[in-house]
XYZ file of C-alpha atoms in Angstrom:
682
model
C 201.322 173.962 -25.315
C 202.914 177.344 -24.879
C 203.526 178.531 -21.618
C 203.314 182.670 -21.128
C 206.382 184.522 -20.585
C 207.177 184.699 -16.548
C 208.279 188.786 -15.416
C 209.824 188.400 -12.176
C 210.720 191.677 -10.261
C 213.293 192.470 -7.562
C 212.904 192.267 -3.927
C 211.253 195.313 -2.840
C 212.669 195.703 -0.084
C 216.266 195.063 -1.084
C 215.838 198.863 -3.921
C 213.931 200.212 -0.804
C 217.670 199.517 1.943
C 219.835 200.638 -0.910
C 218.319 203.719 -1.231
C 217.683 204.300 2.153
C 221.824 204.082 3.013
C 222.211 206.858 0.204
C 220.221 208.875 1.543
C 221.451 207.904 5.474
C 225.425 209.110 3.842
C 223.734 211.871 1.647
C 222.098 213.543 4.671
C 224.593 212.542 7.321
C 227.631 214.520 5.064
C 225.262 217.608 4.316
C 224.463 217.942 8.347
C 227.921 217.412 9.047
C 229.028 219.758 6.391
C 225.995 222.496 7.711
C 227.024 221.394 11.627
C 230.352 222.164 10.541
C 229.747 225.469 8.934
C 227.510 226.766 11.443
C 230.225 226.108 14.528
C 232.805 228.418 12.317
C 230.277 230.907 11.493
C 229.829 230.834 15.504
C 233.605 231.214 15.537
C 233.855 233.702 13.455
C 231.054 235.770 14.245
C 230.785 234.824 18.079
C 234.452 233.846 19.800
C 236.883 235.734 16.621
C 234.805 238.985 16.473
C 237.129 241.380 17.882
C 239.729 239.900 15.636
C 238.199 240.562 12.040
C 236.304 243.800 13.647
C 239.499 245.202 13.381
C 241.381 243.258 10.467
C 238.257 244.948 8.403
C 238.395 248.430 10.270
C 242.452 248.078 8.936
C 241.572 247.631 5.552
C 239.306 249.982 5.828
C 241.754 252.582 7.310
C 245.311 253.422 7.028
C 247.628 255.560 8.469
C 250.214 257.320 6.294
C 253.725 258.605 7.283
C 254.296 261.859 7.751
C 257.445 263.761 7.558
C 257.893 266.255 10.648
C 259.344 269.260 10.015
C 263.216 269.835 10.592
C 264.397 271.416 13.404
C 265.401 274.998 12.987
C 269.009 276.158 13.235
C 269.372 279.880 14.459
C 272.743 281.865 14.803
C 274.097 283.144 18.299
C 271.476 286.010 18.581
C 268.683 283.932 17.842
C 268.252 284.374 13.489
C 267.328 281.791 11.476
C 270.268 280.626 9.004
C 268.507 277.345 8.093
C 264.134 276.856 8.759
C 261.259 275.771 6.924
C 258.905 277.665 4.525
C 255.371 276.779 2.776
C 255.565 274.699 -0.414
C 253.285 274.034 -2.962
C 253.396 270.566 -4.383
C 252.130 268.033 -6.734
C 252.331 264.439 -6.013
C 251.591 260.734 -7.894
C 250.371 257.678 -5.852
C 251.052 255.140 -8.446
C 248.424 252.431 -7.228
C 246.169 255.329 -7.084
C 246.266 255.966 -10.985
C 244.615 253.857 -14.216
C 247.590 254.273 -15.876
C 250.499 255.929 -14.907
C 252.026 257.353 -18.160
C 249.412 258.275 -19.827
C 248.530 260.386 -15.823
C 252.448 261.773 -16.363
C 251.134 263.150 -19.879
C 247.883 264.418 -18.853
C 249.682 266.427 -15.692
C 252.765 267.559 -17.984
C 249.392 269.821 -20.023
C 249.603 271.075 -16.733
C 253.207 271.246 -15.575
C 255.010 271.611 -18.709
C 258.452 270.945 -16.947
C 257.655 267.735 -15.438
C 258.379 266.525 -19.047
C 261.643 267.208 -18.699
C 261.980 264.739 -15.433
C 259.651 262.530 -16.762
C 261.856 259.419 -16.294
C 263.150 259.792 -12.943
C 259.384 261.211 -12.508
C 259.355 256.974 -13.537
C 262.174 256.094 -11.540
C 260.861 257.954 -7.982
C 257.381 256.407 -8.377
C 258.165 252.498 -9.083
C 260.988 252.724 -6.719
C 258.329 254.105 -3.335
C 256.212 252.206 -0.775
C 252.663 251.101 -2.181
C 250.121 253.919 -1.741
C 253.074 256.741 -0.967
C 253.086 259.680 -2.331
C 255.672 260.907 -4.391
C 256.614 263.978 -4.491
C 256.458 265.392 -8.977
C 257.541 269.009 -8.253
C 257.713 270.876 -5.922
C 257.299 275.204 -5.469
C 254.239 274.808 -7.592
C 253.180 278.738 -8.416
C 249.741 279.699 -7.603
C 248.444 279.156 -10.820
C 250.049 275.834 -11.252
C 248.417 275.044 -7.650
C 245.104 276.159 -8.842
C 245.261 274.223 -12.285
C 245.848 270.876 -10.850
C 242.940 271.629 -8.157
C 241.423 272.395 -11.215
C 241.605 268.958 -13.023
C 241.874 266.662 -10.645
C 238.735 264.540 -11.251
C 240.584 263.659 -14.583
C 244.296 263.005 -12.595
C 243.117 260.101 -10.771
C 246.518 259.441 -8.632
C 247.702 263.394 -8.502
C 247.117 265.763 -5.773
C 248.146 269.401 -4.561
C 249.094 269.868 -0.939
C 251.045 271.955 0.625
C 254.161 271.393 3.283
C 257.114 272.517 4.662
C 260.354 272.496 2.550
C 263.712 273.738 3.904
C 264.994 276.685 3.339
C 267.898 278.800 3.763
C 267.039 282.112 4.095
C 270.917 283.215 3.305
C 272.216 281.601 0.638
C 275.610 280.379 0.299
C 276.964 282.381 3.649
C 276.558 279.312 5.335
C 275.689 276.703 3.243
C 279.376 275.015 4.198
C 279.188 275.133 8.237
C 275.213 274.703 7.996
C 275.571 272.230 5.239
C 272.219 271.057 3.459
C 269.500 268.590 2.689
C 268.987 266.228 0.685
C 267.129 262.737 -0.835
C 266.949 260.041 0.684
C 269.853 257.532 -1.243
C 270.907 253.486 -1.699
C 273.976 254.155 0.143
C 272.575 256.298 3.246
C 270.125 253.043 3.599
C 273.076 251.042 3.865
C 274.857 252.730 6.138
C 272.032 252.566 8.519
C 272.129 248.475 7.781
C 275.566 248.247 8.562
C 275.711 249.404 12.316
C 273.666 246.446 12.627
C 270.366 248.910 12.454
C 266.829 248.910 10.988
C 266.289 251.847 8.800
C 263.351 254.223 9.651
C 260.453 254.256 8.007
C 260.989 257.871 7.276
C 264.119 256.822 5.418
C 261.759 255.117 3.202
C 259.318 258.078 2.139
C 260.161 260.090 -0.997
C 258.854 263.242 0.814
C 261.873 263.095 3.378
C 264.586 264.757 3.265
C 268.326 264.206 5.049
C 271.095 266.080 6.041
C 274.417 266.455 4.614
C 277.270 268.210 5.259
C 278.148 270.737 8.732
C 275.441 271.161 11.453
C 272.358 269.378 9.043
C 274.330 265.686 8.875
C 275.950 266.008 12.317
C 272.572 266.706 14.059
C 270.302 265.028 11.587
C 268.579 263.045 14.491
C 267.872 265.476 16.403
C 266.849 267.834 13.670
C 264.529 265.096 12.125
C 261.914 265.239 15.189
C 259.152 262.058 15.098
C 256.824 261.742 11.625
C 253.629 261.505 12.516
C 250.456 259.122 10.927
C 247.656 260.821 8.804
C 244.827 257.899 9.342
C 242.402 258.149 5.900
C 239.445 255.925 4.857
C 240.301 254.107 1.779
C 238.033 251.516 0.009
C 238.846 248.049 -1.190
C 241.022 249.743 -4.313
C 243.087 251.280 -1.827
C 241.860 255.082 -2.644
C 241.409 257.519 -0.011
C 237.595 258.428 0.238
C 237.672 260.365 3.485
C 240.120 260.794 6.012
C 239.828 260.365 10.312
C 241.588 264.189 11.723
C 241.141 262.162 15.586
C 242.301 259.403 15.367
C 245.354 261.232 13.276
C 248.996 261.532 14.980
C 250.389 264.620 14.615
C 254.069 264.904 13.387
C 256.798 266.519 16.544
C 259.153 268.604 15.418
C 263.604 268.406 15.135
C 264.959 269.769 17.728
C 265.745 273.721 17.382
C 269.778 273.908 17.130
C 271.465 277.025 18.373
C 275.101 277.604 16.576
C 277.979 280.228 17.921
C 277.607 281.732 15.025
C 276.894 285.754 14.428
C 275.523 285.985 10.977
C 276.332 289.680 10.230
C 279.691 289.079 10.745
C 279.387 286.091 8.680
C 277.750 287.312 5.477
C 280.070 289.812 5.515
C 283.179 287.587 5.689
C 281.798 286.447 2.667
C 281.043 289.402 0.975
C 284.059 290.611 1.477
C 285.544 287.569 0.040
C 284.360 288.330 -3.595
C 285.236 286.566 -5.891
C 288.736 285.518 -3.987
C 288.741 281.622 -2.901
C 289.913 281.213 0.159
C 288.376 280.313 3.999
C 287.797 282.519 6.992
C 287.624 282.100 11.258
C 286.449 284.063 14.242
C 286.910 283.307 17.092
C 286.380 284.999 20.667
C 289.860 284.127 22.469
C 287.585 284.326 26.040
C 285.813 281.467 25.677
C 286.431 279.003 22.088
C 283.154 280.684 20.395
C 283.538 280.620 16.615
C 281.316 283.343 15.105
C 282.336 283.054 11.324
C 282.909 279.907 10.137
C 283.050 280.938 5.687
C 284.211 279.267 2.679
C 284.470 281.358 -0.696
C 283.632 280.889 -3.493
C 279.960 279.098 -2.061
C 276.951 277.896 -3.500
C 273.027 278.168 -2.526
C 272.332 275.358 -0.969
C 268.320 275.783 -1.175
C 268.859 274.086 -4.453
C 269.655 270.911 -3.165
C 266.220 270.523 -1.277
C 264.636 270.032 -5.080
C 267.924 268.583 -6.187
C 270.873 270.662 -8.244
C 270.016 270.311 -11.937
C 272.819 267.875 -13.350
C 274.529 271.281 -15.553
C 274.741 273.269 -12.308
C 276.319 270.532 -10.218
C 278.685 269.646 -12.978
C 279.725 273.538 -13.830
C 280.051 273.452 -9.744
C 282.208 270.686 -9.744
C 284.635 271.355 -12.830
C 284.999 275.251 -11.907
C 288.463 275.341 -10.410
C 288.195 277.630 -7.398
C 286.252 274.806 -5.940
C 283.430 276.197 -4.085
C 281.901 272.701 -2.337
C 284.954 272.063 -0.755
C 285.285 273.831 2.390
C 288.082 275.472 2.498
C 287.721 276.867 6.306
C 288.600 273.489 8.005
C 289.144 270.636 4.948
C 291.243 272.693 2.943
C 295.113 272.868 3.820
C 297.723 275.293 3.532
C 301.286 276.593 4.046
C 301.162 279.267 6.581
C 304.006 281.629 5.861
C 304.993 284.392 7.530
C 301.341 283.735 10.292
C 303.928 280.640 10.981
C 306.800 282.735 12.703
C 305.279 283.422 15.950
C 305.000 279.426 16.623
C 308.723 279.512 15.665
C 309.940 282.559 16.981
C 308.114 281.169 20.951
C 309.865 277.696 19.749
C 313.359 279.441 20.557
C 312.486 281.801 23.657
C 311.710 278.041 24.565
C 315.215 277.239 23.224
C 317.051 279.860 24.731
C 317.117 282.069 22.001
C 317.826 285.665 23.816
C 315.226 288.085 21.809
C 318.200 291.003 21.719
C 320.244 288.742 19.792
C 320.821 290.708 16.628
C 320.986 288.585 13.093
C 321.930 290.998 9.870
C 319.722 290.609 7.360
C 321.595 291.258 3.956
C 318.531 289.952 1.873
C 319.799 286.409 2.000
C 321.420 283.133 3.889
C 323.711 280.800 2.889
C 323.054 277.234 4.403
C 325.398 274.554 2.862
C 325.478 274.591 -0.626
C 322.294 276.606 -0.929
C 320.738 279.845 -0.804
C 317.747 281.372 0.433
C 316.212 284.277 0.534
C 314.411 286.942 2.558
C 311.476 288.248 0.595
C 312.998 291.838 0.481
C 315.594 292.194 -1.773
C 318.192 294.210 -0.276
C 317.990 292.968 3.073
C 316.382 294.199 6.011
C 319.873 294.985 8.503
C 319.658 293.621 12.102
C 317.184 292.160 13.334
C 316.027 291.491 16.594
C 313.307 289.415 17.327
C 310.828 291.922 17.689
C 311.489 293.617 14.680
C 312.184 289.645 12.730
C 308.816 289.788 13.492
C 307.289 293.346 12.429
C 309.009 293.218 9.523
C 308.643 289.042 8.685
C 312.322 288.806 8.368
C 312.816 285.428 6.842
C 316.632 285.389 7.124
C 316.157 285.992 11.463
C 314.659 282.639 10.888
C 316.784 280.827 8.310
C 319.440 282.025 10.959
C 318.185 280.976 14.191
C 315.571 278.096 14.186
C 318.459 274.959 14.017
C 319.007 276.066 17.564
C 315.404 275.068 18.123
C 314.976 272.027 15.696
C 312.399 270.859 13.599
C 311.055 268.695 17.210
C 311.225 271.320 19.241
C 309.016 273.359 16.830
C 306.518 271.085 15.986
C 306.265 270.825 19.536
C 305.099 274.363 19.889
C 303.338 273.861 17.283
C 300.824 270.935 18.207
C 300.505 273.527 21.560
C 298.908 275.888 20.019
C 296.860 274.485 18.206
C 298.133 273.153 14.839
C 298.019 269.245 13.528
C 295.011 268.393 15.703
C 291.058 268.123 14.302
C 288.419 269.292 17.312
C 285.145 267.990 18.497
C 283.173 271.380 16.630
C 279.628 269.028 16.020
C 281.127 268.850 12.605
C 283.196 266.298 10.916
C 285.447 266.385 7.651
C 288.534 268.487 9.531
C 291.736 267.899 7.978
C 294.672 267.506 10.605
C 297.489 268.809 8.470
C 301.080 267.947 8.858
C 303.476 269.691 11.240
C 306.338 267.867 10.137
C 309.227 266.141 13.159
C 311.982 263.833 12.920
C 309.016 260.966 13.326
C 307.084 261.499 10.750
C 310.253 261.526 8.235
C 311.380 258.172 9.219
C 307.680 257.411 8.576
C 306.836 258.818 5.634
C 310.669 258.648 4.035
C 311.921 255.725 4.585
C 314.162 255.074 1.470
C 315.576 258.497 3.291
C 314.841 258.597 6.638
C 316.973 261.363 7.842
C 315.625 265.037 8.287
C 317.436 267.564 6.745
C 319.082 270.313 8.642
C 318.297 272.615 5.607
C 314.357 271.549 5.376
C 314.723 273.106 9.573
C 314.617 276.540 7.548
C 311.623 276.362 5.632
C 309.550 274.799 8.320
C 310.937 278.076 10.159
C 308.852 280.485 8.184
C 305.659 278.047 7.361
C 306.800 276.220 4.211
C 307.833 273.265 2.841
C 305.799 270.305 4.225
C 304.022 272.775 7.337
C 299.869 272.300 6.085
C 297.745 274.011 8.286
C 293.532 275.462 7.986
C 291.847 278.415 8.431
C 290.097 276.653 12.138
C 294.000 275.793 13.273
C 295.055 279.092 12.297
C 292.356 280.993 14.421
C 292.926 278.304 17.147
C 296.680 279.772 17.713
C 295.844 283.039 17.052
C 293.009 282.761 20.230
C 295.870 280.904 22.385
C 298.486 284.087 21.831
C 296.252 286.388 22.162
C 294.343 284.549 25.452
C 297.726 283.698 27.087
C 297.067 282.012 30.049
C 294.674 278.851 28.714
C 294.641 275.952 25.747
C 291.575 277.573 23.721
C 288.956 275.526 22.342
C 286.763 276.020 19.709
C 282.854 275.881 20.354
C 281.180 276.159 17.246
C 277.470 274.567 18.645
C 275.805 276.022 21.277
C 273.525 274.320 22.209
C 270.319 271.566 21.164
C 266.466 271.899 22.129
C 267.933 275.252 24.527
C 270.217 271.935 26.131
C 274.328 273.428 26.556
C 276.225 271.197 23.757
C 279.560 270.681 24.982
C 281.539 272.786 27.936
C 285.154 272.445 27.679
C 287.666 272.892 30.059
C 290.791 274.243 28.761
C 294.427 273.029 29.910
C 296.533 275.941 30.897
C 299.392 276.895 28.317
C 303.386 276.128 28.681
C 304.506 279.201 27.914
C 305.851 282.293 30.188
C 303.913 285.446 30.408
C 307.067 286.556 29.495
C 307.846 284.756 25.708
C 304.255 285.471 24.963
C 304.501 289.560 25.673
C 307.098 289.337 23.305
C 305.242 287.557 20.631
C 302.510 289.912 21.063
C 304.861 293.169 21.083
C 305.918 292.375 17.651
C 302.592 291.535 16.513
C 300.585 294.844 17.677
C 303.970 296.543 15.916
C 303.135 294.515 12.412
C 299.393 296.475 12.621
C 300.334 299.614 13.881
C 303.888 300.886 14.304
C 303.898 302.645 10.438
C 307.249 300.500 9.443
C 304.936 297.145 10.184
C 304.278 294.600 7.105
C 300.199 295.917 8.104
C 300.059 298.591 9.097
C 298.615 300.393 6.729
C 295.544 297.749 6.359
C 294.901 297.559 9.991
C 294.011 300.863 10.365
C 290.699 300.079 12.400
C 289.060 303.469 12.324
C 287.516 302.867 16.005
C 288.359 305.361 18.867
C 291.685 303.235 20.590
C 290.766 299.960 19.516
C 293.524 298.211 17.711
C 294.717 295.338 16.019
C 297.711 293.302 16.588
C 298.106 290.575 13.598
C 300.659 288.987 11.171
C 300.957 288.608 7.177
C 301.575 285.666 5.560
C 301.846 285.273 1.951
C 302.843 281.410 0.997
C 304.000 279.737 -2.184
C 302.358 277.429 -3.680
C 304.850 276.130 -5.756
C 308.308 276.530 -5.826
C 309.870 279.432 -7.951
C 313.686 278.597 -8.048
C 315.724 280.696 -6.449
C 313.464 283.355 -6.300
C 311.049 283.340 -2.726
C 307.742 284.885 -4.622
C 306.274 284.400 -7.764
C 304.820 286.624 -10.375
C 302.010 288.495 -9.665
C 300.050 288.542 -13.242
C 300.801 284.877 -13.335
C 297.543 282.835 -14.238
C 294.851 282.132 -10.702
C 296.367 278.307 -10.118
C 300.103 279.771 -10.022
C 300.031 282.574 -8.177
C 300.742 282.816 -4.549
C 298.403 282.028 -1.390
C 297.874 285.139 1.660
C 296.949 285.355 4.935
C 296.277 287.072 7.790
C 295.899 286.581 11.701
C 294.915 289.371 14.175
C 293.311 289.699 17.432
C 291.513 292.859 18.808
C 291.410 295.442 20.526
C 295.395 294.120 21.137
C 295.263 295.768 25.126
C 292.737 293.887 26.010
C 291.862 290.713 23.157
C 288.204 289.864 22.439
C 288.608 288.437 19.318
C 291.062 286.437 16.671
C 290.633 286.111 13.076
C 292.660 283.628 10.549
C 291.498 284.527 6.606
C 293.300 282.924 4.178
C 293.135 283.874 0.601
C 293.751 281.380 -2.221
C 295.890 281.785 -5.267
C 295.640 285.699 -3.898
C 296.230 289.039 -6.474
C 299.199 290.481 -4.405
C 300.018 288.998 -1.357
C 298.767 289.307 3.078
C 299.288 292.958 3.694
C 298.179 294.152 0.067
C 294.862 291.208 -0.030
C 294.374 289.086 3.436
C 294.770 292.065 6.068
C 292.261 294.438 4.372
C 289.600 291.857 4.060
C 290.715 290.423 7.489
C 289.385 294.305 9.075
C 286.454 294.908 7.410
C 285.301 291.453 9.040
C 287.190 292.367 12.659
C 285.053 296.062 12.389
C 281.863 293.582 12.219
C 282.671 291.691 15.092
C 283.660 294.901 17.652
C 280.906 297.009 16.496
C 278.539 294.519 17.464
C 279.719 293.814 21.021
C 278.226 295.823 23.858
C 281.454 296.588 25.750
C 283.848 297.704 22.583
C 280.701 300.019 21.437
C 281.073 301.519 24.423
C 285.049 302.400 24.155
C 284.390 303.254 20.897
C 281.702 306.009 21.367
C 283.154 307.518 25.481
C 284.582 310.723 24.599
C 287.909 311.305 24.275
C 289.761 312.804 27.523
C 290.912 316.617 27.409
C 293.967 317.351 26.071
C 296.093 318.684 28.965
C 295.850 323.033 28.943
C 299.433 323.783 27.427
C 301.727 325.869 29.674
C 302.156 329.399 27.612
C 305.448 329.600 25.849
C 307.604 332.639 26.517
C 308.618 333.708 22.387
C 312.651 333.710 22.778
C 313.156 336.904 22.532
C 310.245 339.243 23.802
C 310.765 342.160 26.136
C 309.520 341.194 29.205
C 306.667 342.269 31.066
C 307.016 346.348 32.541
C 307.634 345.740 36.460
C 305.238 346.836 39.081
C 306.052 350.058 40.023
C 308.059 350.024 43.301
C 309.766 353.180 45.039
C 312.782 354.674 43.343
C 315.796 352.181 43.953
C 318.925 353.339 42.548
C 320.058 352.341 38.554
C 321.223 348.963 38.277
C 325.144 348.253 37.228
C 324.380 346.887 33.778
C 325.855 343.768 33.056
C 326.157 340.991 30.300
C 322.918 339.605 29.255
C 322.613 335.734 30.730
C 322.573 333.421 27.254
C 318.646 331.648 26.759
C 318.252 328.481 25.670
C 316.589 328.513 22.400
C 313.036 326.663 22.600
C 312.615 323.174 21.326
C 310.714 323.692 17.862
C 311.278 320.128 16.641
C 306.972 319.200 18.191
C 305.857 316.036 18.468
C 307.487 312.417 16.853
C 305.418 309.846 16.276
C 304.831 306.987 17.960
C 307.742 304.030 17.505
C 307.384 301.072 19.036
C 311.216 300.216 19.482
C 314.138 302.565 18.729
C 314.865 303.528 15.148
């Protein structure tokens, strides 16, 4: 008998228990997850709600840095010499463009000249911070501005706006002294970091400009102002979809700077130079204010604002007359005969009698060399007054070693040479006034000073080198006669006086200064003076006192002057210094022409006269003096003609006839008439 198969079932309770365990584990984990999620949501929505609200708002709104308008620079009369003007421009934001190359292609159809600068534009855009607008072109015409706005929907990431850009209304007249602005370079960022400072965010803004050269560089931080912020609403991709003007912060303009310069004098000075090269400085001898500081030829600083084309910059750099070099304070030249007042003062300080005469035959023998005077045939017997008036080299050759080079150098430094001045701008050349100590350091293999070298120094040649500012300081101190006047260029910043200097006393006696100034007055006003014709101002009784100079730019062997028809780089330099009025000094001028066609009297003096005329005519006191009526001439006494019959006697009582007598001889009248004024006996 077969048995039926048995079916065994698992324990129901055991199977149910296993299911329940898995359920509890999964349910517990799920509950813990839900509980954790609930706690986290509670933390985010309740505990950290404010924090994330702020972050969300920050993602929704961005601040765009707004460069401030640069501070205005004015002259002493309030004339703007560096300001700002409105300008249309087109900008590109890299992060808002789908394809930069395609965007620039489309933009090039509207503004064709952007294609020529495509490589530079791409470089600037890629180097800019995220979402920062990069200027592609400034100074758009109205037609270009309208085109960009018309096709704005087809140009993602491109916008056009109006902003303020730096502007120099007088062109090149102030280019060197005021300077210009240009783009921030990597070297500028590095220079800030080298000082241990963190660069301002402004320096990374592609539209920001930094000061270069002159006042723009020296007062750059004051002129920058404070950046503003434009609060804009952006979407998830960072594109601007709105603006929040209420929470935007306006930019604060830079501080206003007032200079001591006079725009009319400055413009006239650059005008009189024409195509010539050189520098000119005009100072007020009473307080040291610089009314004019010009370097010629000049350049247009407006081109640097948007970037100078490379071909133009290369032309400036290669031009032999160096328009980019400031010849008023950086370029140095031998002073020539304008240094003879310094030598004369050194001789007086050394005890030389100013009436002592030296016979000039046209040359002077010293050692084995013959030193030539500029005048062939010589000047004859010369005392100090006439030596300055006639610029006699032989007189100073003969006497200079009685003072010696160290004494001459000491007087030169007292008059302002071999110094740089705190006028607010850098880049000044100190020049050179040689001494025996200098020789020991500069020529260790030949440390002994040669007395023959003193002859060169005495007439402003040799190792001597000065700049136009130093010559103006010397002339101002001679004219002032009491104080060591210091030059001042910056008058005020934001309405506050920039600097007030205290002047030391001049270490020279009035007697010695009068002798030197008398010689300068004769140069300009004596009919035999070297600058008589070129120094007549034509302003009533106002006259100048001055000194011409013609300085060798190279050696001519036995000659003292180079050929006038030489190429430009081989000509002599022409100089002229003067102050006016000579009887009550107010303004001093120093003018240098590099490689002049002729010399100090023919080239420099006429130009200096025209600049001085503007300075005098702008002075109210001087105008009143010029315009006042001349005093009436005294009524001349009646002159009896020689041999005329006497008037008939009045009728009287009868008298006996007189006895005839010998006639009394009558002295003849002086028929020579008035003589021309001479400042010294001839």
